[in-house]
């Protein structure tokens, strides 16, 4: 059964099925559903733009961007959207939502109907007319912009399209800066891309620790669907040693990490998706951990996890010229403590202890450590 959407060409209309999936995966080409049960389908489907019967499946028509060849997931179910809305609108004084790649606008509509103000950043021009039409129908609280959020303020050189500078974006929509110790200026919601996932993760971490990009404007809250394994690593600690890595520490020192919802997938070849809420800590920065020296904190943490089952005292001799036993005494740790047994807060305490040492001019032993962390 065809269910054309306003603003979408017949070639790219979404097909509606009874019990359709709650999330969809968009690719160029024919529509293909994998393992869709007859009823009560939950999870992620392999959903693609469906071609009209008269059109071919293999030829890319003129005007279709190459970016559409890349897989993109979209929220397709009104039920899933209704599940997400209470997580985003919590009567905390922030009703401004930056929605990333809303696609057909299912979540967008639910947010607007609950009184939210929404800025939709859509990287696929196909959806722009439909989203603009949706905004006019629902009170004009929706602003739509053709932009790829994950290419916002790129750290690499060169022009990446469609790219928008966060400063211009925030000015355009009148988003005001809030001091770090105050509330949340806006909330970001979307599905984290699987392509270049690690690179995008490092960019987010660099942005928050350096107070650049969207974090120039305060403690912006992120609400992203991540794959289940990455979600588990983000929340891991010494109680989950097999999942505990340097990124676990960096995520948890920067953010209060909460699992809000899990979407189960019925395809065995794909991981479940987890909705993770990332709220920046008010006390992330201190006199000794700043947006200037955070790169050293990155280096220290990564170096420690190179031998994650090793003792901290053995790592300290290669990290700092300061007496290792003196450091352990100040952070109240035993000389037998292992890296894998330290919580994220312990790593922050360790870094700040070394940084605040007044007896040594040189506090760290390192070389060109930035070459493997800057993106």
PDB file of N, CA, C and O in Angstrom, residues 67 79 143 224 252 291 366 373:
ATOM      1  N   UNK A  67      25.332  11.149  -1.634  1.00  0.00           N
ATOM      2  CA  UNK A  67      25.209  10.897  -0.205  1.00  0.00           C
ATOM      3  C   UNK A  67      24.083   9.931   0.103  1.00  0.00           C
ATOM      4  O   UNK A  67      24.082   9.270   1.128  1.00  0.00           O
ATOM      5  N   UNK A  79       4.793   5.344  17.745  1.00  0.00           N
ATOM      6  CA  UNK A  79       4.894   4.801  19.101  1.00  0.00           C
ATOM      7  C   UNK A  79       6.278   5.051  19.690  1.00  0.00           C
ATOM      8  O   UNK A  79       6.415   5.411  20.865  1.00  0.00           O
ATOM      9  N   UNK A 143      11.913  25.107  12.574  1.00  0.00           N
ATOM     10  CA  UNK A 143      12.832  25.721  11.625  1.00  0.00           C
ATOM     11  C   UNK A 143      13.626  24.601  10.962  1.00  0.00           C
ATOM     12  O   UNK A 143      14.121  23.702  11.648  1.00  0.00           O
ATOM     13  N   UNK A 224      21.289  10.416  21.764  1.00  0.00           N
ATOM     14  CA  UNK A 224      21.575   9.700  20.526  1.00  0.00           C
ATOM     15  C   UNK A 224      21.306   8.209  20.671  1.00  0.00           C
ATOM     16  O   UNK A 224      21.540   7.621  21.733  1.00  0.00           O
ATOM     17  N   UNK A 252      32.466   9.301  30.594  1.00  0.00           N
ATOM     18  CA  UNK A 252      31.852   9.445  31.914  1.00  0.00           C
ATOM     19  C   UNK A 252      32.409  10.615  32.717  1.00  0.00           C
ATOM     20  O   UNK A 252      31.716  11.152  33.587  1.00  0.00           O
ATOM     21  N   UNK A 291      39.964  23.501  29.340  1.00  0.00           N
ATOM     22  CA  UNK A 291      39.832  23.333  27.893  1.00  0.00           C
ATOM     23  C   UNK A 291      41.161  23.521  27.176  1.00  0.00           C
ATOM     24  O   UNK A 291      41.253  23.318  25.970  1.00  0.00           O
ATOM     25  N   UNK A 366      56.005  13.036  27.815  1.00  0.00           N
ATOM     26  CA  UNK A 366      55.278  12.643  26.607  1.00  0.00           C
ATOM     27  C   UNK A 366      55.944  13.275  25.398  1.00  0.00           C
ATOM     28  O   UNK A 366      56.673  14.259  25.497  1.00  0.00           O
ATOM     29  N   UNK A 373      45.060  11.446  18.349  1.00  0.00           N
ATOM     30  CA  UNK A 373      43.777  11.773  18.946  1.00  0.00           C
ATOM     31  C   UNK A 373      43.064  12.920  18.279  1.00  0.00           C
ATOM     32  O   UNK A 373      41.872  13.075  18.399  1.00  0.00           O
TER      33      UNK A 373
END
